[in-house]
Amino acid sequence: METTYIVMLTILFALAITDLVVGVSNDAVNFLNSAIGSKAISIKTIMIVASIGVAVGAIFSSGLMEVARKGIFVPGQFYFDEIMIIFLAVMITDVLLLDFFNSLGLPTSTTVSIVFELLGAAVSVACIKLYHIGEGYELLSNYINTSKALEIIIGILLSVVIAFSIGALVQYLSRLVFSFQFEKKIKYVGSIFGGISITAITYFIFIKGMKSISFIPTNVKDYVDNNTLIIILGSFIVWTLFSQVLMSIFKVNILKSIILIGTFALALAFAGNDLVNFIGVPIAAWQSFELWQEAYLSTGILPSQFNMVGLAGAVQTPELLLVAAGGIMVVTLWFSSKAKAVVDTGINLARQGDGAERFQPNALSRVIVRYSVYLSNGISVVLPSTVKNKIDEKFQKPKELVNDRRIDAPAFDTVRASVNLVVASILISIGTNLKLPLSTTYVTFMVAMGTSLADRAWDRESAVYRVAGVINVIGGWFVTAIVAFIAAAIFAAIIWYGGMIAIVLLVLLAVSLIVRSAVLHTRKVKAEKNKKRFNRNDIITINEITIETSQNISNVIKGINKRYSKVIDHLGYHDLGKLKKDTKKLNVLEDEVDELKDNVFYFIKSLEENSVEASRFYILFLDHIQDIVESIAQITRSSYKHVHNNHKNLKFNQIRDLKSIDRELQVVFDEIIETFDSQSFENINHIIVQKQALIEKVSELIQKQITRIRTSETSPKNTKLYFGLLLETKDMINSTINLLQLFETYYEDAKREF
């Protein structure tokens, strides 16, 4: 009997290690965004400071976790075997849920996920118990504290609104003081700003960290609580003088110092307080096992009879486990590519200026932006022109910032990064002091969004995309709570009725899904690295244009070649499922072309002077690429629609003719890919001749189908599809020829210039 529960404990601790990895990957957004986005400090320095913060926070964390999770469920209403079912369901759900959000690159709250998983699993087990003992479900309130879930939801809404509003207000005022020419103003008000910021951050460390450090005497904690105002005023004076000394004597950039200290503080708070979200449940399970084992050895009581009232208190985590957990967190911070993806999401939504947008607009984002524009116009009418002009001057960006189009340019400046860290620190300190159910993820993310809005980072060009992104992230937070509750409840029911077999199967399912997610994420990262992007801030030479467009042509033709062959094959087999996948994969190809079109403005701006022909070439190049992709899109979607509507399959002769075109196209496309990959452009004329012959063959097949209609063809839908496929294939070949001729002409002209 003991062996069974030892195995369950082993599974729980293995899941805890996995949960640490996926949890840190998601929560890294809390303390890395501001420092990385500003690029004021090297990545290596940022990671070292964050690692020290995480390690210190883990070591000095008390490791306390109220097993009932602040009253989520009542341990005394459950027996040992039931508690173990709840904990297993929670950990399996948590690992899968956090890994899913990491794969999407969306930040979510580990606190909210663990709370609603505990709530869902406990509700599920309680309902099963009530059903088996024949009691009504109105007694569920004896097992569950439903008011706590409502309090957390209200806390989420409040933290989102308050953090966004205060972040926006403080950033707006900071920009009015510093403007974008802050290097001039920092000499005069930098020490005061540094005093306020560092005081807020150090106070945050005390409030958020000191209360959980067990070895600090109670009288010291009481003194801090009773003399908070004096400590704050004293800290402000000391840190203001310290900032002035750093700036005047040592010539230190005070904003960079604030960013480093703030990053350390948030990392420390994360490890010191959120660590229990990852290892608290397994530790609670271990303590439960020890309580039952002690009773079993003395009385022989069964797990199904041992009441867990002894678990209602706090569970102390051994220091060794805290150190080990801190080590795992630090390693994950350095090596997790998913952590980088989650951080990129926050930085992308907060960045100053435009560029490739990750999220697509939706109806709600359009409405919000539209009415925000109306409101802004209304305020502009009311404000005196002198005031409006004065404000606009403060938000006027320097020319070098406007023209900085580098891929690796800072997403925002050090003023905004400092405000992000200071405001987040203060809000989390206040929330902790008032014992509000705040989430560090929600606060830090929404502060960053508020500051970016106030900093006019969301202009008419990008606002609708950024707002859509924020809506998606916030929606994901609520989805976290709902999915966590439902999934944990289902898993708990499965384990209740399935026993050890169900546990093994669920663990195998979790492992397989995580491995699959890791493989897909690795492929995605690799594909992203293989994308060749020009540096927007550098002058692009004729030779670089040739290399850039050669790579783009090769990539697009590879995609077209693969998609065309797949569609013809799947149409021949009348395979609806695979044709549906083809339409989805087509979106990747269309997105690549859209990204090239999005960059055309920066591309032309980055060209050498007097490069009118190069600009014209690039625009026509995009036009031909667009025509090719539109042709394959029409071929794919019309084929899918035909099969989806259950029309008759094409006849054998028609499929055979299409396959013959496909085989010849593959040969020509492979030559094009080889030509542009190796940059052996002398072969282009030969390829154009082959393409002309292929067009003639397609024309013959069109004439052949006309003859069929007059003699034997009886299906108008088949005829429509077949003609459509042939005509789009012909257009695709013509567009490819035009593209090759355009490139050949440009290449020859470029050679003559050299």
CSV table of C-alpha atoms in Angstrom, one decimal, residues 225-559:
chain,number,residue,atom,x,y,z
A,225,ASP,CA,5.6,48.0,9.9
A,226,ASN,CA,5.2,50.6,12.6
A,227,ASN,CA,7.8,53.1,11.1
A,228,THR,CA,7.1,52.7,7.4
A,229,LEU,CA,6.7,56.4,6.7
A,230,ILE,CA,10.0,57.3,8.4
A,231,ILE,CA,11.8,54.5,6.6
A,232,ILE,CA,10.4,55.7,3.2
A,233,LEU,CA,11.4,59.3,3.9
A,234,GLY,CA,14.9,58.3,5.1
A,235,SER,CA,15.4,56.0,2.1
A,236,PHE,CA,14.3,58.8,-0.3
A,237,ILE,CA,16.9,61.2,1.1
A,238,VAL,CA,19.7,58.6,1.2
A,239,TRP,CA,19.0,57.3,-2.3
A,240,THR,CA,18.6,60.8,-3.8
A,241,LEU,CA,22.0,61.8,-2.4
A,242,PHE,CA,23.4,58.4,-3.6
A,243,SER,CA,22.0,59.0,-7.1
A,244,GLN,CA,23.5,62.4,-7.3
A,245,VAL,CA,27.0,61.1,-6.2
A,246,LEU,CA,26.7,58.3,-8.9
A,247,MET,CA,25.8,60.8,-11.6
A,248,SER,CA,28.2,63.7,-10.6
A,249,ILE,CA,31.3,61.9,-9.5
A,250,PHE,CA,31.2,58.4,-11.1
A,251,LYS,CA,29.3,59.5,-14.3
A,252,VAL,CA,26.9,56.6,-13.9
A,253,ASN,CA,23.6,56.5,-15.9
A,254,ILE,CA,21.1,56.5,-13.1
A,255,LEU,CA,18.3,55.1,-15.4
A,256,LYS,CA,20.4,52.0,-16.1
A,257,SER,CA,21.0,51.6,-12.4
A,258,ILE,CA,17.3,51.8,-11.7
A,259,ILE,CA,16.7,49.1,-14.4
A,260,LEU,CA,19.2,46.8,-12.9
A,261,ILE,CA,17.9,47.2,-9.3
A,262,GLY,CA,14.3,46.8,-10.5
A,263,THR,CA,15.1,43.7,-12.5
A,264,PHE,CA,16.8,42.2,-9.4
A,265,ALA,CA,13.8,43.2,-7.2
A,266,LEU,CA,11.1,41.6,-9.4
A,267,ALA,CA,13.2,38.5,-9.9
A,268,LEU,CA,13.7,38.1,-6.2
A,269,ALA,CA,9.9,38.7,-5.5
A,270,PHE,CA,9.0,36.1,-8.2
A,271,ALA,CA,11.2,33.4,-6.7
A,272,GLY,CA,10.4,34.3,-3.1
A,273,ASN,CA,6.7,34.2,-3.6
A,274,ASP,CA,5.7,32.3,-6.7
A,275,LEU,CA,8.0,29.4,-6.0
A,276,VAL,CA,5.3,27.7,-4.0
A,277,ASN,CA,3.1,27.6,-7.1
A,278,PHE,CA,5.4,25.1,-8.6
A,279,ILE,CA,6.6,22.9,-5.6
A,280,GLY,CA,4.0,23.7,-3.0
A,281,VAL,CA,1.6,20.9,-4.1
A,282,PRO,CA,4.2,18.1,-4.2
A,283,ILE,CA,5.5,19.3,-0.8
A,284,ALA,CA,1.9,19.2,0.6
A,285,ALA,CA,1.5,15.7,-0.8
A,286,TRP,CA,4.7,14.6,0.9
A,287,GLN,CA,3.6,16.1,4.2
A,288,SER,CA,0.2,14.3,3.8
A,289,PHE,CA,2.0,11.1,3.2
A,290,GLU,CA,4.1,11.5,6.4
A,291,LEU,CA,1.0,12.3,8.4
A,292,TRP,CA,-0.8,9.2,7.2
A,293,GLN,CA,2.3,7.0,7.4
A,294,GLU,CA,2.8,7.9,11.1
A,295,ALA,CA,-0.8,7.1,11.8
A,296,TYR,CA,-0.7,3.9,9.7
A,297,LEU,CA,2.3,2.5,11.6
A,298,SER,CA,0.7,3.1,15.0
A,299,THR,CA,-2.9,2.3,14.3
A,300,GLY,CA,-3.0,0.6,10.8
A,301,ILE,CA,-5.6,3.1,9.5
A,302,LEU,CA,-6.3,2.9,5.8
A,303,PRO,CA,-5.8,5.9,3.4
A,304,SER,CA,-9.5,6.0,2.7
A,305,GLN,CA,-10.2,6.5,6.5
A,306,PHE,CA,-7.4,8.9,7.4
A,307,ASN,CA,-8.9,12.5,7.7
A,308,MET,CA,-6.5,15.2,6.5
A,309,VAL,CA,-7.5,17.8,9.1
A,310,GLY,CA,-3.8,18.0,10.1
A,311,LEU,CA,-3.1,19.5,6.7
A,312,ALA,CA,-5.0,22.7,7.4
A,313,GLY,CA,-1.9,24.5,8.7
A,314,ALA,CA,1.1,25.7,6.8
A,315,VAL,CA,3.6,23.4,5.2
A,316,GLN,CA,7.3,24.2,5.7
A,317,THR,CA,9.6,23.5,2.8
A,318,PRO,CA,13.1,22.1,3.6
A,319,GLU,CA,15.9,24.5,2.7
A,320,LEU,CA,17.6,21.9,0.5
A,321,LEU,CA,14.5,21.7,-1.8
A,322,LEU,CA,14.4,25.5,-2.0
A,323,VAL,CA,18.0,25.6,-3.1
A,324,ALA,CA,17.5,22.9,-5.7
A,325,ALA,CA,14.3,24.6,-7.0
A,326,GLY,CA,16.2,27.9,-7.3
A,327,GLY,CA,19.0,26.1,-9.3
A,328,ILE,CA,16.5,24.7,-11.7
A,329,MET,CA,14.8,28.1,-12.1
A,330,VAL,CA,18.1,29.8,-12.9
A,331,VAL,CA,19.1,27.1,-15.5
A,332,THR,CA,15.7,27.4,-17.2
A,333,LEU,CA,16.1,31.2,-17.3
A,334,TRP,CA,19.3,30.9,-19.3
A,335,PHE,CA,18.4,28.1,-21.7
A,336,SER,CA,14.6,28.1,-22.3
A,337,SER,CA,13.7,29.3,-25.8
A,338,LYS,CA,10.0,29.4,-24.7
A,339,ALA,CA,10.9,32.0,-22.1
A,340,LYS,CA,12.4,34.1,-24.8
A,341,ALA,CA,9.2,33.7,-26.9
A,342,VAL,CA,7.0,34.9,-23.9
A,343,VAL,CA,9.3,37.8,-23.3
A,344,ASP,CA,9.2,38.7,-27.0
A,345,THR,CA,5.4,39.0,-26.9
A,346,GLY,CA,5.4,41.6,-24.2
A,347,ILE,CA,8.2,43.6,-25.8
A,348,ASN,CA,6.5,43.4,-29.2
A,349,LEU,CA,3.3,44.9,-27.9
A,350,ALA,CA,5.1,47.6,-26.0
A,351,ARG,CA,7.7,48.7,-28.6
A,352,GLN,CA,8.0,52.3,-29.7
A,353,GLY,CA,7.2,52.5,-33.4
A,354,ASP,CA,5.9,50.2,-36.1
A,355,GLY,CA,7.1,47.0,-37.7
A,356,ALA,CA,5.8,43.5,-38.2
A,357,GLU,CA,2.8,42.9,-36.0
A,358,ARG,CA,2.2,39.5,-34.4
A,359,PHE,CA,-1.6,39.8,-33.7
A,360,GLN,CA,-4.4,40.5,-36.2
A,361,PRO,CA,-7.1,43.1,-35.6
A,362,ASN,CA,-10.5,42.0,-34.3
A,363,ALA,CA,-13.9,43.7,-34.1
A,364,LEU,CA,-13.3,44.7,-30.5
A,365,SER,CA,-9.9,46.2,-31.1
A,366,ARG,CA,-11.2,48.2,-34.1
A,367,VAL,CA,-14.1,49.6,-32.0
A,368,ILE,CA,-11.8,50.6,-29.1
A,369,VAL,CA,-9.3,52.3,-31.4
A,370,ARG,CA,-12.0,54.1,-33.4
A,371,TYR,CA,-13.7,55.6,-30.3
A,372,SER,CA,-10.3,56.4,-28.8
A,373,VAL,CA,-9.5,58.4,-31.9
A,374,TYR,CA,-12.8,60.2,-31.5
A,375,LEU,CA,-12.1,61.0,-27.8
A,376,SER,CA,-8.6,62.2,-28.7
A,377,ASN,CA,-9.9,64.5,-31.4
A,378,GLY,CA,-12.5,65.8,-28.9
A,379,ILE,CA,-9.8,66.6,-26.3
A,380,SER,CA,-7.6,68.3,-29.0
A,381,VAL,CA,-10.5,70.6,-29.8
A,382,VAL,CA,-11.0,71.6,-26.2
A,383,LEU,CA,-7.3,72.1,-25.3
A,384,PRO,CA,-5.8,75.5,-26.1
A,385,SER,CA,-3.4,75.3,-29.1
A,386,THR,CA,-0.4,76.6,-27.0
A,387,VAL,CA,-0.9,73.8,-24.4
A,388,LYS,CA,-1.3,71.2,-27.1
A,389,ASN,CA,1.8,72.3,-28.9
A,390,LYS,CA,3.8,72.3,-25.7
A,391,ILE,CA,2.7,68.7,-25.0
A,392,ASP,CA,3.5,67.6,-28.5
A,393,GLU,CA,7.0,69.0,-28.2
A,394,LYS,CA,7.6,66.8,-25.2
A,395,PHE,CA,6.6,63.7,-27.2
A,396,GLN,CA,8.6,64.7,-30.3
A,397,LYS,CA,11.1,62.0,-30.9
A,398,PRO,CA,14.6,62.9,-32.0
A,399,LYS,CA,15.4,62.3,-35.7
A,400,GLU,CA,17.9,59.5,-35.0
A,401,LEU,CA,15.2,57.6,-33.1
A,402,VAL,CA,12.7,58.0,-35.8
A,403,ASN,CA,15.2,56.8,-38.5
A,404,ASP,CA,16.4,53.9,-36.4
A,405,ARG,CA,15.0,50.9,-38.3
A,406,ARG,CA,17.4,48.2,-37.2
A,407,ILE,CA,15.9,44.8,-36.4
A,408,ASP,CA,17.8,45.0,-33.0
A,409,ALA,CA,16.8,48.6,-32.2
A,410,PRO,CA,15.6,49.2,-28.6
A,411,ALA,CA,11.9,48.6,-28.2
A,412,PHE,CA,11.7,51.6,-25.9
A,413,ASP,CA,14.0,54.0,-24.0
A,414,THR,CA,15.4,53.8,-20.4
A,415,VAL,CA,12.8,56.3,-19.1
A,416,ARG,CA,9.9,53.9,-19.9
A,417,ALA,CA,11.8,50.9,-18.8
A,418,SER,CA,12.5,52.6,-15.4
A,419,VAL,CA,8.8,53.6,-15.0
A,420,ASN,CA,7.7,50.0,-15.9
A,421,LEU,CA,9.8,48.6,-13.1
A,422,VAL,CA,9.1,51.3,-10.5
A,423,VAL,CA,5.3,51.3,-11.0
A,424,ALA,CA,5.1,47.5,-11.0
A,425,SER,CA,7.1,47.3,-7.8
A,426,ILE,CA,5.0,49.9,-6.0
A,427,LEU,CA,1.7,48.3,-7.1
A,428,ILE,CA,2.8,44.8,-6.1
A,429,SER,CA,4.0,46.2,-2.7
A,430,ILE,CA,0.7,47.9,-2.1
A,431,GLY,CA,-1.2,44.8,-3.1
A,432,THR,CA,0.9,42.6,-0.8
A,433,ASN,CA,0.5,45.0,2.1
A,434,LEU,CA,-3.3,45.1,1.7
A,435,LYS,CA,-3.3,41.3,1.2
A,436,LEU,CA,-5.1,41.6,-2.2
A,437,PRO,CA,-5.0,38.6,-4.6
A,438,LEU,CA,-2.7,40.2,-7.2
A,439,SER,CA,-0.8,38.4,-9.9
A,440,THR,CA,2.7,39.7,-10.6
A,441,THR,CA,2.2,38.7,-14.3
A,442,TYR,CA,-1.0,40.7,-14.6
A,443,VAL,CA,0.5,43.8,-12.9
A,444,THR,CA,3.8,43.9,-14.8
A,445,PHE,CA,2.2,43.2,-18.2
A,446,MET,CA,-0.6,45.8,-17.8
A,447,VAL,CA,1.8,48.4,-16.5
A,448,ALA,CA,4.0,47.9,-19.6
A,449,MET,CA,0.9,48.2,-21.8
A,450,GLY,CA,-0.3,51.4,-20.0
A,451,THR,CA,3.2,53.0,-20.3
A,452,SER,CA,3.4,52.2,-24.0
A,453,LEU,CA,0.0,53.7,-24.7
A,454,ALA,CA,0.9,56.9,-22.7
A,455,ASP,CA,4.2,57.1,-24.6
A,456,ARG,CA,2.4,57.2,-27.9
A,457,ALA,CA,3.9,53.9,-28.9
A,458,TRP,CA,0.5,52.9,-30.3
A,459,ASP,CA,-0.1,55.3,-33.2
A,460,ARG,CA,-2.7,55.1,-35.9
A,461,GLU,CA,-0.5,52.7,-37.8
A,462,SER,CA,-0.1,50.1,-35.1
A,463,ALA,CA,-2.9,50.7,-32.4
A,464,VAL,CA,-5.4,48.3,-33.8
A,465,TYR,CA,-2.8,45.4,-33.8
A,466,ARG,CA,-1.5,46.2,-30.3
A,467,VAL,CA,-5.0,46.5,-28.8
A,468,ALA,CA,-5.9,43.2,-30.4
A,469,GLY,CA,-2.8,41.7,-28.8
A,470,VAL,CA,-3.6,43.0,-25.4
A,471,ILE,CA,-7.2,41.6,-25.7
A,472,ASN,CA,-5.8,38.2,-26.7
A,473,VAL,CA,-3.5,38.1,-23.7
A,474,ILE,CA,-6.2,39.2,-21.3
A,475,GLY,CA,-8.6,36.8,-22.8
A,476,GLY,CA,-6.0,34.1,-22.3
A,477,TRP,CA,-5.8,34.9,-18.6
A,478,PHE,CA,-9.5,34.2,-18.2
A,479,VAL,CA,-9.2,31.1,-20.3
A,480,THR,CA,-6.4,30.0,-17.9
A,481,ALA,CA,-8.8,30.0,-15.0
A,482,ILE,CA,-11.7,28.3,-16.9
A,483,VAL,CA,-9.5,25.6,-18.5
A,484,ALA,CA,-7.5,25.0,-15.3
A,485,PHE,CA,-10.8,24.4,-13.4
A,486,ILE,CA,-12.4,22.1,-16.0
A,487,ALA,CA,-9.2,20.1,-16.9
A,488,ALA,CA,-8.3,19.5,-13.2
A,489,ALA,CA,-11.9,18.4,-12.5
A,490,ILE,CA,-11.9,16.0,-15.4
A,491,PHE,CA,-8.4,14.6,-14.5
A,492,ALA,CA,-9.5,14.1,-10.9
A,493,ALA,CA,-12.6,12.2,-11.9
A,494,ILE,CA,-10.5,10.0,-14.3
A,495,ILE,CA,-8.0,9.2,-11.5
A,496,TRP,CA,-10.8,8.5,-9.0
A,497,TYR,CA,-12.4,5.9,-11.2
A,498,GLY,CA,-9.3,4.7,-13.1
A,499,GLY,CA,-6.8,4.3,-10.2
A,500,MET,CA,-3.1,3.7,-10.9
A,501,ILE,CA,-3.8,2.8,-14.6
A,502,ALA,CA,-5.4,6.2,-15.2
A,503,ILE,CA,-2.5,7.9,-13.4
A,504,VAL,CA,0.1,6.2,-15.7
A,505,LEU,CA,-1.9,6.9,-18.8
A,506,LEU,CA,-2.4,10.6,-17.9
A,507,VAL,CA,1.3,11.0,-17.1
A,508,LEU,CA,2.2,9.4,-20.4
A,509,LEU,CA,-0.2,11.7,-22.2
A,510,ALA,CA,1.4,14.7,-20.4
A,511,VAL,CA,4.9,13.6,-21.4
A,512,SER,CA,3.9,13.0,-25.0
A,513,LEU,CA,2.2,16.3,-25.3
A,514,ILE,CA,5.2,18.2,-23.8
A,515,VAL,CA,7.6,16.4,-26.0
A,516,ARG,CA,5.5,17.1,-29.1
A,517,SER,CA,5.2,20.8,-28.0
A,518,ALA,CA,9.0,21.0,-27.6
A,519,VAL,CA,9.6,19.5,-31.1
A,520,LEU,CA,7.1,21.8,-32.7
A,521,HIS,CA,8.6,24.8,-30.9
A,522,THR,CA,12.1,23.8,-31.9
A,523,ARG,CA,11.0,23.6,-35.5
A,524,LYS,CA,9.3,27.0,-35.2
A,525,VAL,CA,12.4,28.6,-33.7
A,526,LYS,CA,14.6,27.1,-36.4
A,527,ALA,CA,12.3,28.3,-39.2
A,528,GLU,CA,12.4,31.8,-37.7
A,529,LYS,CA,16.2,31.8,-37.6
A,530,ASN,CA,16.3,30.7,-41.2
A,531,LYS,CA,14.3,33.7,-42.3
A,532,LYS,CA,16.6,36.2,-43.8
A,533,ARG,CA,15.9,39.8,-42.8
A,534,PHE,CA,17.7,42.9,-43.8
A,535,ASN,CA,18.9,45.5,-41.2
A,536,ARG,CA,16.6,48.4,-41.6
A,537,ASN,CA,19.0,51.0,-40.4
A,538,ASP,CA,21.9,50.1,-42.8
A,539,ILE,CA,22.2,51.3,-46.4
A,540,ILE,CA,21.3,48.5,-48.7
A,541,THR,CA,23.6,48.0,-51.7
A,542,ILE,CA,22.8,46.6,-55.1
A,543,ASN,CA,24.6,43.3,-54.2
A,544,GLU,CA,22.5,43.0,-51.0
A,545,ILE,CA,19.3,43.5,-53.0
A,546,THR,CA,20.3,40.6,-55.3
A,547,ILE,CA,21.1,38.3,-52.4
A,548,GLU,CA,17.9,39.3,-50.5
A,549,THR,CA,15.5,38.8,-53.4
A,550,SER,CA,17.3,35.6,-54.5
A,551,GLN,CA,16.6,34.1,-51.1
A,552,ASN,CA,13.0,35.3,-51.1
A,553,ILE,CA,12.4,33.9,-54.6
A,554,SER,CA,13.9,30.5,-53.6
A,555,ASN,CA,11.8,30.4,-50.4
A,556,VAL,CA,8.5,31.2,-52.1
A,557,ILE,CA,9.1,28.8,-55.0
A,558,LYS,CA,9.9,26.0,-52.5
A,559,GLY,CA,6.6,26.7,-50.8
